[in-house]
């Protein structure tokens, strides 16, 4: 307990220290990831291909491989000030519970009403849409964190929003849907009768609970049929990683301020939005030879894109409507089991994270959901915060590293990304509390079905 | 937008500035409120009467009318550091939406997993119970905020906890119940078969959904039948007001630091826990003639204890098991309509707040729930935080004052207590979003039934 008196539990940075620029990690990467391809021509996607679907300034950011720093506009900084800096907290009580010599820090992104880090990019995307004179946005949401964040941002900037929510999620999480409605968004369970894509899927599979892939197809269709509308996405893309770099920059500022040098940085990995943001400036330094930090991506065993996927060109959605991206993938037709970490149920991984992993800059592990919830509850009871199931993957991995430190009597500094809160995941916690939570760990045969949906194109270009 | 660049949106105090002492407002009151009475003898309640039910140190605090400052023990300060200081935020965006010259500030107590200010007293009560060598606590909860806060505190200090949750609430809010279970509490829907009180009520009313009064009776019965157990309460009592003074002290430190002088301080009022804490140091100064702040208590029209109640000795529970307290009351048998602000559905009001109101130190208003939700949603969309229905009562009143300022072209400084988040109130938001929310504004006849349950004893002593 002595240390608590010496070092603040929360490591503050002041409002004046808030980052004024995002960090574009890709600009500092020695090798860039492969370009997106037009699935029809197999040629590199051009800016023109993208303007019907995406906002112009976001496309500029997506294609920018040269500028390491990009100014954050004042309108976005003002919004960030409503909920940032997010706390960086020393997990004293968890350390004490584990009796480890390791120091564990968590960067907590759940202290805003949307409950997760997704808001960092949602506000940026809504801002640029407004600036471009658009009046309407569309998106898809699975677990609902991204949809909620975008609903908040659109309410603030006065934009209409259509959210296509995976039907089974909208039924399992009626309160998530209600939160988006409270922020003025129209939420449509997908597949719906509103789009050709939805109607076709409903005709083929009348009772389907939907999928993220189907919801993406519907959202893109609505956006491209309205000249004042665009489609926005909360993960996978490089511009999302750019916006999320605010997490890592704040973390680095705070650690530097207190003279703390991380040995290991850990984040959960679904589409890579949080992980890429958290590690960005540290990874940039590693590439430049300035540190030797271990980076660990943690994914669920039920959706193990990095640990068991193939590094290949694949579609971003099940409907096969997006450009092709070279990434670690389980196949665009892979159907993940109903693991409760809805934010980690994506068949692919951001091309940026995929490339870093492929080139050996980071590690990845996959874990089962019962062990994850076990430490989610222990974390809640010691540190006071109820973590999202997604975030709890990072907690679990951090605990494993801290226990290794205990065994080896080593004092390592571990930083983990705590992406959000679990308020809308109480059904999952109830199953765990009732000891009825099931692990979904696919065998090779399960994965083969997904791999068969990876398009058969020349992979090495 | 100019001001946003000049003044931080969030008004920070550092961890070093955290209060080290609570403020005991009662010590500075010129007239104290009337003492509690033993309902059988009508004599003043003694310390001995209370020790079977309450922890010793809490009784000392409850009966302390002389010391204005009481040290916060280190163990409680350490816990406070996990989530305090709570943010004091300038509501720029709400001001801009209202186009008012008024400055509105809110002290936000929802940034902890329990989601409300209740944790400030829960941690103190669990700490003192542990210090006394107790192993078990009991309490009741209605909306669930208090139960959740106490479950967090008991998990941290390693105490067993039994929560009696009003049956209808436990059915309407299964996720609240699950959050308490995640923190290790046993949650029993009340009335239950576990106690004589519960069994008697079930026999008399087989289909009853329960009431706070009944849950209190069950919790007290369990605590008094176990020598290692005590009953704890999250509102009404003076020791709760003492712990909650941390809210007001932090607010005063922050305002002083930035040279801001409040004209009006507004809080919602159920049992008075948040309101008494928020106003404490400012009211102390007002009593000493150092300021002329207007204090406004806001209650729901469905449960208007201050605005339409009687100032009388009454029981604290429907089961008539507690000491008699002189307070504003609608009668211990008053059954409030199912307003969604569950934390404001108490028939009485803390004797401390009642006395201040009776002596003219503060004002009170009552509002309907549709107008409250209207501004809850507007607040969510402008300031980004989804308020609890209880907290939204204070928002509504602050908006009314800000609009008066607009009319009169006056620049007043308004501070409001934002007690918590609305994550577990999405059923209510859904009703509002669907335009199906009902106002419950009782007519005099409805209130007469409650008044008839106030015990017939000499009221002026």
Short mmCIF file of N, CA, C and O in Angstrom, two decimals, chain B residues 299-385:
data_model
loop_
_atom_site.label_atom_id
_atom_site.label_comp_id
_atom_site.label_asym_id
_atom_site.label_seq_id
_atom_site.Cartn_x
_atom_site.Cartn_y
_atom_site.Cartn_z
N UNK B 299 -37.77 17.63 -6.99
CA UNK B 299 -38.35 16.31 -6.75
C UNK B 299 -39.39 16.02 -7.82
O UNK B 299 -39.86 16.92 -8.50
N UNK B 300 -39.77 14.74 -7.98
CA UNK B 300 -40.80 14.42 -8.97
C UNK B 300 -42.19 14.77 -8.41
O UNK B 300 -42.43 14.62 -7.21
N UNK B 301 -43.07 15.24 -9.30
CA UNK B 301 -44.44 15.53 -8.86
C UNK B 301 -45.11 14.28 -8.30
O UNK B 301 -46.03 14.38 -7.50
N UNK B 302 -44.63 13.11 -8.72
CA UNK B 302 -45.25 11.87 -8.25
C UNK B 302 -44.91 11.55 -6.80
O UNK B 302 -45.54 10.70 -6.18
N UNK B 303 -43.88 12.22 -6.27
CA UNK B 303 -43.45 11.93 -4.89
C UNK B 303 -42.96 13.22 -4.25
O UNK B 303 -41.78 13.36 -3.92
N UNK B 304 -43.88 14.17 -4.03
CA UNK B 304 -43.49 15.55 -3.69
C UNK B 304 -43.37 15.80 -2.19
O UNK B 304 -44.11 16.59 -1.62
N UNK B 305 -42.42 15.15 -1.55
CA UNK B 305 -42.35 15.24 -0.08
C UNK B 305 -42.11 16.67 0.40
O UNK B 305 -42.76 17.13 1.34
N UNK B 306 -41.17 17.40 -0.23
CA UNK B 306 -40.89 18.77 0.24
C UNK B 306 -42.01 19.74 -0.15
O UNK B 306 -42.44 20.55 0.65
N UNK B 307 -42.44 19.63 -1.41
CA UNK B 307 -43.37 20.65 -1.92
C UNK B 307 -44.81 20.44 -1.47
O UNK B 307 -45.59 21.39 -1.40
N UNK B 308 -45.19 19.21 -1.14
CA UNK B 308 -46.57 18.97 -0.74
C UNK B 308 -46.69 18.12 0.53
O UNK B 308 -47.80 17.82 0.96
N UNK B 309 -45.56 17.73 1.11
CA UNK B 309 -45.61 16.88 2.29
C UNK B 309 -45.83 17.67 3.58
O UNK B 309 -45.91 18.89 3.57
N UNK B 310 -45.92 16.95 4.67
CA UNK B 310 -46.07 17.58 6.00
C UNK B 310 -44.74 17.45 6.75
O UNK B 310 -44.05 16.45 6.63
N UNK B 311 -44.42 18.46 7.55
CA UNK B 311 -43.22 18.41 8.39
C UNK B 311 -43.62 17.77 9.71
O UNK B 311 -44.24 18.43 10.56
N UNK B 312 -43.31 16.50 9.86
CA UNK B 312 -43.88 15.74 10.98
C UNK B 312 -42.98 14.56 11.34
O UNK B 312 -42.18 14.09 10.53
N UNK B 313 -43.14 14.07 12.56
CA UNK B 313 -42.48 12.82 12.95
C UNK B 313 -43.14 11.66 12.23
O UNK B 313 -44.36 11.53 12.24
N UNK B 314 -42.32 10.83 11.61
CA UNK B 314 -42.85 9.68 10.86
C UNK B 314 -41.81 8.56 10.87
O UNK B 314 -40.63 8.78 11.19
N UNK B 315 -42.27 7.39 10.51
CA UNK B 315 -41.35 6.26 10.36
C UNK B 315 -40.57 6.38 9.05
O UNK B 315 -41.06 6.96 8.09
N UNK B 316 -39.40 5.76 9.05
CA UNK B 316 -38.59 5.74 7.84
C UNK B 316 -38.98 4.63 6.88
O UNK B 316 -38.53 4.61 5.73
N UNK B 317 -39.81 3.70 7.34
CA UNK B 317 -40.19 2.57 6.48
C UNK B 317 -41.67 2.28 6.61
O UNK B 317 -42.32 2.66 7.58
N UNK B 318 -42.18 1.56 5.60
CA UNK B 318 -43.60 1.22 5.59
C UNK B 318 -43.93 0.22 6.68
O UNK B 318 -45.05 0.18 7.19
N UNK B 319 -42.95 -0.59 7.06
CA UNK B 319 -43.16 -1.59 8.09
C UNK B 319 -43.16 -1.03 9.50
O UNK B 319 -43.38 -1.75 10.46
N UNK B 320 -42.90 0.27 9.63
CA UNK B 320 -42.92 0.97 10.92
C UNK B 320 -41.96 0.33 11.93
O UNK B 320 -42.30 0.11 13.09
N UNK B 321 -40.75 0.00 11.46
CA UNK B 321 -39.78 -0.60 12.37
C UNK B 321 -38.66 0.36 12.77
O UNK B 321 -37.90 0.07 13.69
N UNK B 322 -38.53 1.49 12.07
CA UNK B 322 -37.39 2.39 12.33
C UNK B 322 -37.73 3.39 13.45
O UNK B 322 -38.90 3.51 13.84
N UNK B 323 -36.73 4.10 13.94
CA UNK B 323 -37.04 5.22 14.83
C UNK B 323 -37.90 6.25 14.10
O UNK B 323 -37.95 6.28 12.87
N UNK B 324 -38.56 7.10 14.88
CA UNK B 324 -39.33 8.20 14.27
C UNK B 324 -38.38 9.35 13.96
O UNK B 324 -37.49 9.68 14.76
N UNK B 325 -38.57 9.96 12.81
CA UNK B 325 -37.73 11.09 12.38
C UNK B 325 -38.63 12.25 12.02
O UNK B 325 -39.65 12.06 11.35
N UNK B 326 -38.24 13.45 12.42
CA UNK B 326 -39.04 14.62 12.01
C UNK B 326 -38.53 15.08 10.65
O UNK B 326 -37.36 15.47 10.51
N UNK B 327 -39.41 15.04 9.70
CA UNK B 327 -39.00 15.32 8.31
C UNK B 327 -40.22 15.68 7.48
O UNK B 327 -41.36 15.51 7.93
N UNK B 328 -39.99 16.17 6.28
CA UNK B 328 -41.09 16.32 5.33
C UNK B 328 -41.46 14.93 4.84
O UNK B 328 -40.59 14.17 4.39
N UNK B 329 -42.74 14.60 4.96
CA UNK B 329 -43.17 13.24 4.62
C UNK B 329 -44.54 13.24 3.98
O UNK B 329 -45.38 14.11 4.26
N UNK B 330 -44.73 12.25 3.13
CA UNK B 330 -46.05 12.00 2.52
C UNK B 330 -46.77 10.90 3.28
O UNK B 330 -47.85 10.47 2.88
N UNK B 331 -46.17 10.46 4.37
CA UNK B 331 -46.73 9.37 5.17
C UNK B 331 -46.04 8.07 4.84
O UNK B 331 -45.84 7.73 3.69
N UNK B 332 -45.64 7.33 5.90
CA UNK B 332 -44.84 6.12 5.66
C UNK B 332 -45.61 5.09 4.85
O UNK B 332 -45.02 4.18 4.28
N UNK B 333 -46.93 5.23 4.76
CA UNK B 333 -47.72 4.30 3.96
C UNK B 333 -47.98 4.80 2.55
O UNK B 333 -48.69 4.15 1.78
N UNK B 334 -47.41 5.95 2.18
CA UNK B 334 -47.60 6.50 0.83
C UNK B 334 -46.99 5.58 -0.21
O UNK B 334 -45.85 5.14 -0.07
N UNK B 335 -47.78 5.25 -1.22
CA UNK B 335 -47.26 4.39 -2.29
C UNK B 335 -47.07 5.23 -3.55
O UNK B 335 -48.04 5.57 -4.22
N UNK B 336 -45.81 5.58 -3.87
CA UNK B 336 -45.60 6.43 -5.05
C UNK B 336 -45.94 5.69 -6.34
O UNK B 336 -45.80 4.47 -6.42
N UNK B 337 -46.39 6.45 -7.32
CA UNK B 337 -46.68 5.88 -8.64
C UNK B 337 -45.37 5.40 -9.27
O UNK B 337 -44.28 5.82 -8.84
N UNK B 338 -45.46 4.53 -10.28
CA UNK B 338 -44.22 3.94 -10.84
C UNK B 338 -43.41 4.89 -11.73
O UNK B 338 -43.07 4.57 -12.85
N UNK B 339 -43.09 6.05 -11.21
CA UNK B 339 -42.18 6.99 -11.88
C UNK B 339 -40.84 6.29 -12.09
O UNK B 339 -40.42 5.47 -11.27
N UNK B 340 -40.17 6.63 -13.18
CA UNK B 340 -38.92 5.93 -13.49
C UNK B 340 -37.71 6.40 -12.69
O UNK B 340 -36.66 5.79 -12.76
N UNK B 341 -37.85 7.52 -11.99
CA UNK B 341 -36.74 7.97 -11.15
C UNK B 341 -36.84 7.21 -9.82
O UNK B 341 -37.26 7.76 -8.80
N UNK B 342 -36.43 5.94 -9.87
CA UNK B 342 -36.60 5.05 -8.72
C UNK B 342 -35.92 5.58 -7.47
O UNK B 342 -36.35 5.31 -6.35
N UNK B 343 -34.85 6.35 -7.63
CA UNK B 343 -34.13 6.89 -6.49
C UNK B 343 -34.84 8.06 -5.83
O UNK B 343 -34.40 8.56 -4.79
N UNK B 344 -35.93 8.52 -6.45
CA UNK B 344 -36.67 9.66 -5.87
C UNK B 344 -38.05 9.23 -5.39
O UNK B 344 -38.93 10.05 -5.21
N UNK B 345 -38.21 7.93 -5.19
CA UNK B 345 -39.54 7.43 -4.80
C UNK B 345 -39.57 7.09 -3.32
O UNK B 345 -39.96 6.01 -2.92
N UNK B 346 -39.16 8.01 -2.48
CA UNK B 346 -39.16 7.78 -1.03
C UNK B 346 -40.19 8.71 -0.40
O UNK B 346 -40.27 9.89 -0.78
N UNK B 347 -40.93 8.19 0.55
CA UNK B 347 -42.04 8.98 1.11
C UNK B 347 -41.56 10.17 1.93
O UNK B 347 -42.30 11.13 2.12
N UNK B 348 -40.32 10.10 2.43
CA UNK B 348 -39.84 11.17 3.32
C UNK B 348 -38.67 11.93 2.70
O UNK B 348 -38.44 11.90 1.50
N UNK B 349 -37.95 12.61 3.56
CA UNK B 349 -36.78 13.40 3.13
C UNK B 349 -35.84 13.46 4.32
O UNK B 349 -36.30 13.43 5.46
N UNK B 350 -34.55 13.54 4.08
CA UNK B 350 -33.62 13.50 5.20
C UNK B 350 -33.97 14.62 6.20
O UNK B 350 -34.32 15.72 5.80
N UNK B 351 -33.91 14.32 7.48
CA UNK B 351 -34.22 15.34 8.49
C UNK B 351 -33.35 16.59 8.33
O UNK B 351 -33.82 17.70 8.60
N UNK B 352 -32.12 16.41 7.86
CA UNK B 352 -31.22 17.55 7.67
C UNK B 352 -31.75 18.49 6.59
O UNK B 352 -31.88 19.70 6.80
N UNK B 353 -32.04 17.94 5.43
CA UNK B 353 -32.59 18.74 4.33
C UNK B 353 -33.95 19.32 4.74
O UNK B 353 -34.25 20.50 4.48
N UNK B 354 -34.74 18.50 5.41
CA UNK B 354 -36.07 18.96 5.84
C UNK B 354 -35.96 20.19 6.72
O UNK B 354 -36.70 21.17 6.56
N UNK B 355 -35.01 20.14 7.65
CA UNK B 355 -34.84 21.26 8.59
C UNK B 355 -34.39 22.52 7.83
O UNK B 355 -34.91 23.63 8.08
N UNK B 356 -33.44 22.38 6.94
CA UNK B 356 -32.94 23.53 6.17
C UNK B 356 -34.07 24.15 5.34
O UNK B 356 -34.20 25.37 5.24
N UNK B 357 -34.87 23.27 4.76
CA UNK B 357 -36.00 23.75 3.95
C UNK B 357 -37.03 24.43 4.84
O UNK B 357 -37.54 25.52 4.52
N UNK B 358 -37.31 23.81 5.97
CA UNK B 358 -38.29 24.35 6.91
C UNK B 358 -37.86 25.73 7.43
O UNK B 358 -38.69 26.62 7.62
N UNK B 359 -36.56 25.89 7.62
CA UNK B 359 -36.04 27.16 8.15
C UNK B 359 -35.76 28.19 7.06
O UNK B 359 -35.17 29.25 7.34
N UNK B 360 -36.13 27.87 5.82
CA UNK B 360 -36.04 28.87 4.75
C UNK B 360 -34.69 29.02 4.09
O UNK B 360 -34.45 29.97 3.35
N UNK B 361 -33.78 28.06 4.32
CA UNK B 361 -32.46 28.16 3.69
C UNK B 361 -32.46 27.66 2.24
O UNK B 361 -31.49 27.87 1.53
N UNK B 362 -33.50 26.96 1.85
CA UNK B 362 -33.53 26.47 0.47
C UNK B 362 -34.94 26.44 -0.10
O UNK B 362 -35.92 26.53 0.63
N UNK B 363 -34.99 26.29 -1.42
CA UNK B 363 -36.25 26.21 -2.14
C UNK B 363 -36.46 24.78 -2.63
O UNK B 363 -35.54 23.98 -2.62
N UNK B 364 -37.68 24.50 -3.07
CA UNK B 364 -37.95 23.18 -3.66
C UNK B 364 -38.98 23.34 -4.76
O UNK B 364 -39.87 24.18 -4.67
N UNK B 365 -38.82 22.55 -5.81
CA UNK B 365 -39.82 22.50 -6.87
C UNK B 365 -40.08 21.03 -7.23
O UNK B 365 -39.25 20.16 -6.94
N UNK B 366 -41.26 20.79 -7.83
CA UNK B 366 -41.60 19.43 -8.27
C UNK B 366 -41.91 19.46 -9.75
O UNK B 366 -42.52 20.41 -10.24
N UNK B 367 -41.45 18.43 -10.48
CA UNK B 367 -41.61 18.41 -11.93
C UNK B 367 -42.14 17.06 -12.41
O UNK B 367 -41.97 16.04 -11.74
N UNK B 368 -42.76 17.08 -13.58
CA UNK B 368 -43.33 15.86 -14.17
C UNK B 368 -42.28 15.11 -14.98
O UNK B 368 -41.35 15.72 -15.52
N UNK B 369 -42.45 13.78 -15.14
CA UNK B 369 -41.35 13.04 -15.74
C UNK B 369 -41.19 13.25 -17.25
O UNK B 369 -40.09 13.14 -17.76
N UNK B 370 -42.26 13.59 -17.96
CA UNK B 370 -42.07 13.83 -19.40
C UNK B 370 -41.19 15.05 -19.66
O UNK B 370 -40.34 15.03 -20.56
N UNK B 371 -41.39 16.12 -18.88
CA UNK B 371 -40.54 17.30 -19.10
C UNK B 371 -39.11 17.01 -18.67
O UNK B 371 -38.15 17.51 -19.29
N UNK B 372 -38.96 16.17 -17.67
CA UNK B 372 -37.63 15.78 -17.22
C UNK B 372 -36.89 14.97 -18.30
O UNK B 372 -35.74 15.25 -18.63
N UNK B 373 -37.58 13.99 -18.90
CA UNK B 373 -36.94 13.18 -19.95
C UNK B 373 -36.66 14.01 -21.20
O UNK B 373 -35.68 13.75 -21.91
N UNK B 374 -37.51 14.98 -21.46
CA UNK B 374 -37.27 15.85 -22.61
C UNK B 374 -35.87 16.48 -22.49
O UNK B 374 -35.08 16.45 -23.44
N UNK B 375 -35.56 17.02 -21.33
CA UNK B 375 -34.24 17.64 -21.17
C UNK B 375 -33.14 16.62 -20.88
O UNK B 375 -31.97 16.90 -21.11
N UNK B 376 -33.51 15.45 -20.40
CA UNK B 376 -32.50 14.39 -20.28
C UNK B 376 -31.93 14.07 -21.66
O UNK B 376 -30.71 13.97 -21.85
N UNK B 377 -32.80 13.95 -22.64
CA UNK B 377 -32.37 13.63 -24.01
C UNK B 377 -31.60 14.79 -24.62
O UNK B 377 -30.55 14.61 -25.26
N UNK B 378 -32.09 16.02 -24.38
CA UNK B 378 -31.36 17.18 -24.93
C UNK B 378 -29.97 17.29 -24.30
O UNK B 378 -29.00 17.64 -24.98
N UNK B 379 -29.88 17.00 -23.04
CA UNK B 379 -28.59 17.02 -22.36
C UNK B 379 -27.67 15.95 -22.94
O UNK B 379 -26.49 16.20 -23.24
N UNK B 380 -28.22 14.75 -23.13
CA UNK B 380 -27.42 13.65 -23.70
C UNK B 380 -26.87 14.04 -25.06
O UNK B 380 -25.70 13.79 -25.37
N UNK B 381 -27.71 14.69 -25.86
CA UNK B 381 -27.28 15.00 -27.22
C UNK B 381 -26.30 16.17 -27.28
O UNK B 381 -25.48 16.24 -28.20
N UNK B 382 -26.38 17.09 -26.33
CA UNK B 382 -25.45 18.22 -26.36
C UNK B 382 -24.20 17.95 -25.54
O UNK B 382 -23.09 18.21 -26.00
N UNK B 383 -24.35 17.42 -24.34
CA UNK B 383 -23.21 17.25 -23.44
C UNK B 383 -22.61 15.84 -23.50
O UNK B 383 -21.56 15.58 -22.91
N UNK B 384 -23.29 14.94 -24.19
CA UNK B 384 -22.71 13.61 -24.43
C UNK B 384 -22.96 12.59 -23.34
O UNK B 384 -22.75 11.42 -23.55
N UNK B 385 -23.43 13.01 -22.18
CA UNK B 385 -23.63 12.07 -21.07
C UNK B 385 -25.11 11.69 -20.98
O UNK B 385 -25.98 12.57 -20.98
#
